[in-house]
CSV table of C-alpha atoms in Angstrom, one decimal:
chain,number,residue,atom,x,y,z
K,1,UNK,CA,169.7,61.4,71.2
K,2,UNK,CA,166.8,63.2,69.2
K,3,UNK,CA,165.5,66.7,70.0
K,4,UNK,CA,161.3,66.7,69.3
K,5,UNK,CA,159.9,69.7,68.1
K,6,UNK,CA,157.9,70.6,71.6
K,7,UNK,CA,161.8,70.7,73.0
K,8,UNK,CA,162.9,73.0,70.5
K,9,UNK,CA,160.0,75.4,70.9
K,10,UNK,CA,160.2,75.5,74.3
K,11,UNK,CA,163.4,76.7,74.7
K,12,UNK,CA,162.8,80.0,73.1
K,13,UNK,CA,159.9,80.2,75.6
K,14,UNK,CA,161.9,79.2,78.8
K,15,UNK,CA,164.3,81.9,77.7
K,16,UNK,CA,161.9,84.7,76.9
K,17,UNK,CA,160.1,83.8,80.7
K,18,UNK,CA,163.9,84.4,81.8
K,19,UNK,CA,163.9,87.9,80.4
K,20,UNK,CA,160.8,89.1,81.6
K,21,UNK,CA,161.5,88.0,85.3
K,22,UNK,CA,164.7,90.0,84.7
K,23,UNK,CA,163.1,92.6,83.2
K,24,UNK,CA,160.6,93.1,86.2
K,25,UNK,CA,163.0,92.7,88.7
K,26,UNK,CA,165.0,95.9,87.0
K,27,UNK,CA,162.4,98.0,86.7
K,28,UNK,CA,161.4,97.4,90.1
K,29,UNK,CA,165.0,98.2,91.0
K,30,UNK,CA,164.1,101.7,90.0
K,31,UNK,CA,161.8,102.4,92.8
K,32,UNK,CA,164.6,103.7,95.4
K,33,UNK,CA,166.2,106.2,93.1
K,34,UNK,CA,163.0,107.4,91.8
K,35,UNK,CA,161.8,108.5,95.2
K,36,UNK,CA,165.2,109.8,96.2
K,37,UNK,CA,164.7,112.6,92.8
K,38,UNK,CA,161.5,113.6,94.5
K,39,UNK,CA,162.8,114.0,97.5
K,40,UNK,CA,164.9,116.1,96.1
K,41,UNK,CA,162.3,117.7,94.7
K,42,UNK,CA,160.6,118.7,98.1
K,43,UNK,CA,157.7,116.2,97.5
K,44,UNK,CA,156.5,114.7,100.8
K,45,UNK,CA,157.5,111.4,101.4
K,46,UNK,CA,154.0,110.4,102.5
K,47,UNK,CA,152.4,111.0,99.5
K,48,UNK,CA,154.5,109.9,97.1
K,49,UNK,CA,153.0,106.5,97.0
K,50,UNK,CA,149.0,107.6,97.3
K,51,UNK,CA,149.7,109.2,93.8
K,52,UNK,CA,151.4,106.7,92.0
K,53,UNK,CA,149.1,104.4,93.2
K,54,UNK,CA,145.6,106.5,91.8
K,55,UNK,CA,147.7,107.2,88.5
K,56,UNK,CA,148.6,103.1,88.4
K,57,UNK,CA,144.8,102.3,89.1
K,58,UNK,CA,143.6,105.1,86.5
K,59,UNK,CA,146.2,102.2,83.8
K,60,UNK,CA,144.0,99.3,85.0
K,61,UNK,CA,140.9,101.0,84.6
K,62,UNK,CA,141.9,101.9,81.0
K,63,UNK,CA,143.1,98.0,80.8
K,64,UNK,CA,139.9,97.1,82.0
K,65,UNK,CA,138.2,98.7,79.3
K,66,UNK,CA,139.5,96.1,77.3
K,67,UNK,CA,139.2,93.3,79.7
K,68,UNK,CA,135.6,93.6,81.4
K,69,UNK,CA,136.6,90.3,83.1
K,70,UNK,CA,138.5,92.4,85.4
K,71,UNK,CA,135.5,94.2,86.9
K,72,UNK,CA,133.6,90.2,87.8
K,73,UNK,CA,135.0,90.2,90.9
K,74,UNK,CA,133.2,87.8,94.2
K,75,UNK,CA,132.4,90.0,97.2
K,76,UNK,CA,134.9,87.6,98.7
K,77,UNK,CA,137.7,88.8,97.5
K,78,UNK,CA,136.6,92.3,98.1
K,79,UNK,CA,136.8,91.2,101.8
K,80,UNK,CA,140.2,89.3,101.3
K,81,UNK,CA,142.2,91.1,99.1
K,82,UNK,CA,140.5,94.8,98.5
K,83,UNK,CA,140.5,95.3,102.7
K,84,UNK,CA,143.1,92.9,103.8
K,85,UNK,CA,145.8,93.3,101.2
K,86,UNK,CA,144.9,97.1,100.3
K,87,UNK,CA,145.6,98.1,103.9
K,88,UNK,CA,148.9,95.8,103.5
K,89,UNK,CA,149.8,97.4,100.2
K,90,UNK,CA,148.8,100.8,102.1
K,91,UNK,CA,151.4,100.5,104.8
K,92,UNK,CA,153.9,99.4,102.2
K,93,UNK,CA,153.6,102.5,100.8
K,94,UNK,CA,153.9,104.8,103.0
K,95,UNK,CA,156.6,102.6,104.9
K,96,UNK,CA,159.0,101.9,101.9
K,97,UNK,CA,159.2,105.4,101.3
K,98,UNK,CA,160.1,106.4,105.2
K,99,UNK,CA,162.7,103.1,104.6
K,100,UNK,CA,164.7,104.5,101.2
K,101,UNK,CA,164.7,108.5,102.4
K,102,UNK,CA,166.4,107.4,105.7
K,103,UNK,CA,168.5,104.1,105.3
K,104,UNK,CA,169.4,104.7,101.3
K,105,UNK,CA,168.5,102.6,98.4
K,106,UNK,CA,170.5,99.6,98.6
K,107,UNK,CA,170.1,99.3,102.5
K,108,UNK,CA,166.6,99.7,102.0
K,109,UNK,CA,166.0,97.3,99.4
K,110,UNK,CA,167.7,94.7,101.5
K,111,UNK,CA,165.8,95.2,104.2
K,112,UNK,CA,162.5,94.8,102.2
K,113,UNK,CA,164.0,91.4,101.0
K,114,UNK,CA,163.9,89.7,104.8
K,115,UNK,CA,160.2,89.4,103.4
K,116,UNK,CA,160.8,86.2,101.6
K,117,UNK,CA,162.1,84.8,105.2
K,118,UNK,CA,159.4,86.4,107.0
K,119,UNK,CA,156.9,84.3,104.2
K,120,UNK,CA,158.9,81.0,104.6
K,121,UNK,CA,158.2,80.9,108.4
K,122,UNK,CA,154.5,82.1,108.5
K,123,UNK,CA,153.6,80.1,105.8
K,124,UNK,CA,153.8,76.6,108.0
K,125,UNK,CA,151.2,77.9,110.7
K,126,UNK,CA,148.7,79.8,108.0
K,127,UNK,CA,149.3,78.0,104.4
K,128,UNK,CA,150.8,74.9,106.0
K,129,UNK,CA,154.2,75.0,104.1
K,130,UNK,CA,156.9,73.3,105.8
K,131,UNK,CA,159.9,75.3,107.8
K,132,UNK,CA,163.5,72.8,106.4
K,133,UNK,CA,166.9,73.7,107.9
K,134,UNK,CA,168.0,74.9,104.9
K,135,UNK,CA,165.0,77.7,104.8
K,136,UNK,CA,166.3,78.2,108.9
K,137,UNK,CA,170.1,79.2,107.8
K,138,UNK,CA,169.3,80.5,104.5
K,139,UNK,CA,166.8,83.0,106.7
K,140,UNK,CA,169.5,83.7,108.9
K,141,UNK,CA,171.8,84.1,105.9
K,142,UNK,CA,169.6,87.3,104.9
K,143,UNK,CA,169.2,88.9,108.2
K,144,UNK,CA,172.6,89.1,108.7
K,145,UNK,CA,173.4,90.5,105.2
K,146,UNK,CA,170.4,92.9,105.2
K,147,UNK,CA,172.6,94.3,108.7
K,148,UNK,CA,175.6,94.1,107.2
K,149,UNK,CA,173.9,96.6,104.1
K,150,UNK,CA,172.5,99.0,106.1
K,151,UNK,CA,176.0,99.0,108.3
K,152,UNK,CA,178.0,99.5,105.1
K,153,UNK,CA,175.2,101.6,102.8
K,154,UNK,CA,174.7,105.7,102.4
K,155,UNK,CA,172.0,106.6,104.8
K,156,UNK,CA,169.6,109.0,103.7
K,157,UNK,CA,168.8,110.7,100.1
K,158,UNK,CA,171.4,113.7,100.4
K,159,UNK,CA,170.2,116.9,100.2
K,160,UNK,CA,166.2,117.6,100.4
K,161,UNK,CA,164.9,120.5,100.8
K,162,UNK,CA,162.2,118.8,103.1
K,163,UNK,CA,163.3,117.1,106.3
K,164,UNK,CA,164.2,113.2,105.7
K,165,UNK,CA,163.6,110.8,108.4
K,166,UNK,CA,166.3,109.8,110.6
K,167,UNK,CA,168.9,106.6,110.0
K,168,UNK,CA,166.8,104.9,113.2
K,169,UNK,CA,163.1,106.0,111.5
K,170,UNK,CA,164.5,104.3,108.3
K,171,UNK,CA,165.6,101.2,109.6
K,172,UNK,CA,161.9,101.3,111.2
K,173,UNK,CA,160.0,101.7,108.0
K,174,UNK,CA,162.0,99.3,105.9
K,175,UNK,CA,161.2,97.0,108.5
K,176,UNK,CA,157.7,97.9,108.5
K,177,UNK,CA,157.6,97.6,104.8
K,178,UNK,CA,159.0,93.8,104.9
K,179,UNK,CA,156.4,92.8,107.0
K,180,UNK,CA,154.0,94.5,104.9
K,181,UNK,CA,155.3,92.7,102.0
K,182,UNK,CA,155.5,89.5,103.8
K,183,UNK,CA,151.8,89.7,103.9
K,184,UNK,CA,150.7,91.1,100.6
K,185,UNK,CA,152.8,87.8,99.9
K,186,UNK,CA,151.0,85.4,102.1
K,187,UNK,CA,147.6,87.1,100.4
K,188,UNK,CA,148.9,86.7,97.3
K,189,UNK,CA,149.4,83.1,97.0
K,190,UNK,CA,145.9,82.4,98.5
K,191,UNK,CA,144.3,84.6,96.4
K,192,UNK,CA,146.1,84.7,92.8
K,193,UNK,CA,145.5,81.0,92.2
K,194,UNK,CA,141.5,81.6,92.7
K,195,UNK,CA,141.0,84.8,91.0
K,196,UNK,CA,143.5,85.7,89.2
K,197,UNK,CA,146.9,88.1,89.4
K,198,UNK,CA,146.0,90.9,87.5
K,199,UNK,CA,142.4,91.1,89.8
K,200,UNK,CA,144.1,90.7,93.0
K,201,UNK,CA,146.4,93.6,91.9
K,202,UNK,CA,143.5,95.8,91.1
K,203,UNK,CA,141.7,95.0,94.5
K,204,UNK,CA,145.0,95.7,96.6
K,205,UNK,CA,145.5,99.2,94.8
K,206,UNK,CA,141.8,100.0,95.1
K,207,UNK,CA,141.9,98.9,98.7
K,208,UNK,CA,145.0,101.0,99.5
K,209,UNK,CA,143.7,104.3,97.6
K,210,UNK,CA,140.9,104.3,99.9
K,211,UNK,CA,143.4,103.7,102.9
K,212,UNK,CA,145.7,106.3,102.3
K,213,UNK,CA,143.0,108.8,101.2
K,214,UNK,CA,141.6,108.9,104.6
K,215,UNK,CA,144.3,107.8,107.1
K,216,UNK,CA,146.6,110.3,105.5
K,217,UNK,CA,144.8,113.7,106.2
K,218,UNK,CA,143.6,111.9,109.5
K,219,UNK,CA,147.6,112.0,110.4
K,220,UNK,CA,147.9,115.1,109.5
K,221,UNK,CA,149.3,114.7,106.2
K,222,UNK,CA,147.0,116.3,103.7
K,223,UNK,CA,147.5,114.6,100.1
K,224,UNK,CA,149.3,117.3,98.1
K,225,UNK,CA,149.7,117.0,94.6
K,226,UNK,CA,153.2,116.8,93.4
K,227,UNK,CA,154.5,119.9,92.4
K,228,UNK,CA,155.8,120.8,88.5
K,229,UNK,CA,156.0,118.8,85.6
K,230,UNK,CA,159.4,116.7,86.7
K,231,UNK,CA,157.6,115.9,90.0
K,232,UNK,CA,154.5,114.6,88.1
K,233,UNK,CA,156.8,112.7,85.9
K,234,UNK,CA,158.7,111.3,88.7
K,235,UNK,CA,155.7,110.1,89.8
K,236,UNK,CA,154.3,109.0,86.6
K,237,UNK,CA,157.5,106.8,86.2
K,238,UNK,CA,157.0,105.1,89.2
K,239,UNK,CA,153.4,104.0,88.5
K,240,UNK,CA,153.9,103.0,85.1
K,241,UNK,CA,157.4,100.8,86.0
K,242,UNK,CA,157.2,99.3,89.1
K,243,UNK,CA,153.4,99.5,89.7
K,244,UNK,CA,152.2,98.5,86.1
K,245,UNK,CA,154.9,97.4,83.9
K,246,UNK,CA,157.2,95.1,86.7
K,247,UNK,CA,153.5,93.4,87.6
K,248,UNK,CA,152.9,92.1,83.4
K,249,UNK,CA,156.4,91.3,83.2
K,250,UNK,CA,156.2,89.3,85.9
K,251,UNK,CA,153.2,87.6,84.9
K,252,UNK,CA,154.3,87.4,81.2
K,253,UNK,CA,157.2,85.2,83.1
K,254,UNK,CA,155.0,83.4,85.2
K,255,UNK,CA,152.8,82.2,82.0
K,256,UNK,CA,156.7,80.6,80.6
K,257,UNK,CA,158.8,79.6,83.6
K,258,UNK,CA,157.5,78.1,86.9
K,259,UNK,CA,157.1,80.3,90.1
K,260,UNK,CA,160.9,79.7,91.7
K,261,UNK,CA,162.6,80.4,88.7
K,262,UNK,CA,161.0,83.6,88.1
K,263,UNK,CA,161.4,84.5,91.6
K,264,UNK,CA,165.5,83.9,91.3
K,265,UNK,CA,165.6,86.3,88.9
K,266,UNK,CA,163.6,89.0,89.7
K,267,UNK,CA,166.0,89.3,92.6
K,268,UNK,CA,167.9,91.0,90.6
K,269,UNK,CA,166.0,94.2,91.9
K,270,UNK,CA,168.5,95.8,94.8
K,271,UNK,CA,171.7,95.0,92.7
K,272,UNK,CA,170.0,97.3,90.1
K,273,UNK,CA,168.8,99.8,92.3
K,274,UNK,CA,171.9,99.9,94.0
K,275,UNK,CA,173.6,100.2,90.7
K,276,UNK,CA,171.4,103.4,90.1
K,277,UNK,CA,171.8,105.0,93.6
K,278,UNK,CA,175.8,104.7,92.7
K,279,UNK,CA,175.7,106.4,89.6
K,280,UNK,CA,172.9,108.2,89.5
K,281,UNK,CA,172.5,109.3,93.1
K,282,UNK,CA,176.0,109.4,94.6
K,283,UNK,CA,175.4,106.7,97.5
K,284,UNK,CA,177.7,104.2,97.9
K,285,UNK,CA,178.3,101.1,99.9
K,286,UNK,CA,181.6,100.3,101.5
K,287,UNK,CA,183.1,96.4,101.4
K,288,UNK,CA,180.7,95.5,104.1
K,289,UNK,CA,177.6,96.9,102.5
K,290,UNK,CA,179.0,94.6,99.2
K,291,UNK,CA,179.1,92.1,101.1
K,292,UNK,CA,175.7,91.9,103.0
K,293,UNK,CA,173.9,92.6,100.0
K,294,UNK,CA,175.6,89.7,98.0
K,295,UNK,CA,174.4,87.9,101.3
K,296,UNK,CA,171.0,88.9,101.0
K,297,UNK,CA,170.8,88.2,97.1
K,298,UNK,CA,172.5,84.7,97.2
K,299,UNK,CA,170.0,83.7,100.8
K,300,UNK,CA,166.7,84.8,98.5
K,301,UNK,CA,167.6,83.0,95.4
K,302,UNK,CA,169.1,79.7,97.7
K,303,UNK,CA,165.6,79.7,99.1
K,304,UNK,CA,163.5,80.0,95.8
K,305,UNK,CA,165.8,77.2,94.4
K,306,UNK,CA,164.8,75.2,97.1
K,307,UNK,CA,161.1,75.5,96.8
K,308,UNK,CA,161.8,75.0,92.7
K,309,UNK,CA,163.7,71.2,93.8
K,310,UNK,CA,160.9,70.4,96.6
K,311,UNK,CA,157.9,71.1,94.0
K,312,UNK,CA,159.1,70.1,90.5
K,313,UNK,CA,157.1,71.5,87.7
């Protein structure tokens, strides 16, 4: 048996692809704790995301500066993805944050990740994917572990000197947040194939800046800077990791390895950020929390494997 040189080349590839999908899915994983320091610092929770989205966007204009493709964009997708997904990735904001300051990190993160269950079901009746069996128990595999986590997790960030939402608000914006991120999904593979994944991100954070800035002081929320230099650099790391960064090393993946695959990995995101909140933060989860969000992980991963077998390359 022979080995061409394509095979040999590719391998390095494949494995690279690997390491960015990994890489993404960690720094994503850094989301939870991040917020919980600000928190800490008496930043409101409702603003956290409005900033790091306008210092994110303020990268991709600088990107853009390089890339003046990025700025040919069809008044199409203005209407699809700068207004449909930007008030999606708006609610994710503001919900994810209400989701990690009152369930936890890890409790959190696995209720964001009954999204890809949410997506396997609403994709027969909008995108016309097909609902298996297997996609029915591995969804129900999920649910049950993303209970399990937030029976077993630490609720809350500790001590704030803000008041934190309460265990029930939590569970409420988590929830809120996986359906948000259900459908930034669903817009998302419409959209990326037919302009592209860096323009659809710019659209969905310009879309959600304009959002926030006006349904925010409409709630009564005015948008207040963060305040001191660790709060601005709390909030600088979380736009340049999981806004920025986590986005090209996903697509650097996405250019080596097929979609599935990359997905798998990236899952990796609420082991790390329950890693984090352990040593870093002081939560914890007991056997049961372990346990749910092992069942979460392994349901999420069985599922992309799945797609990978029913559409080959």
């Amino acid at each position: 048996m022979t080995t061409t040189t394509s095979q040999i080349t590719a391998r390095p590839t494949r494995l690279a692809g690997y390491l960015f999908a990994l890489a993404a899915g960690a720094v994503w994983g850094t989301t939870g704790p991040l917020s919980t320091f600000l928190y800490r610092e008496g930043e409101e929770i409702t603003g956290i995301g409005y900033w790091r989205l306008v210092i994110g966007f303020s990268g991709l204009l600088v990107y853009g500066l390089f890339r003046r493709d990025l700025f040919r964009i069809e008044p199409k997708a203005w209407l699809l993805v700068g207004v449909g997904g930007g008030a999606l990735t708006a609610l994710f904001e503001v919900a994810y944050q209400f989701g990690i300051a009152g369930t936890g990190v890890a409790s959190a993160a696995a209720l964001l990740y009954i999204a890809p269950v949410l997506v396997a079901v609403l994709a027969k009746p909008i995108l016309g994917e097909k609902l298996t069996t297997r996609r029915i128990v591995l969804a129900v595999v999920v649910m049950a572990g993303a209970a399990l986590t937030v029976q077993g997790g630490s609720h809350g960030a500790g001590a704030a000197p803000i008041p934190l939402p309460s265990l029930v608000a939590g569970v409420a914006g988590g929830l809120l947040a996986m359906v948000a991120y259900a459908g930034m999904t669903l817009v998302a593979r419409f959209s990326v194939p037919r302009y592209g994944a860096i323009q659809v991100l710019f659209l969905e954070m310009a879309g959600a800046i304009f959002v926030l800035g006006i349904v925010l002081p409409l709630a009564g929320h005015p948008l207040v800077r963060p305040h001191g230099v660790s709060a601005w650099t709390y909030v600088a790391l979380l736009a340049l990791g999981p806004v920025l960064a986590a986005n090209f090393l996903f697509f650097a993946a996405l250019k080596r390895i097929d979609a599935a695959p990359t997905a798998v990995a990236a899952t990796v995101e609420p082991v790390v950020g329950t890693l984090l909140a352990l040593f870093l933060l002081g939560q914890h989860l007991t056997t049961i929390g372990v346990l749910g969000l092992t069942m979460v992980v392994v349901g999420v991963a069985g599922g992309y494997v799945e797609e990978a077998i029913e559409t080959p390359g």
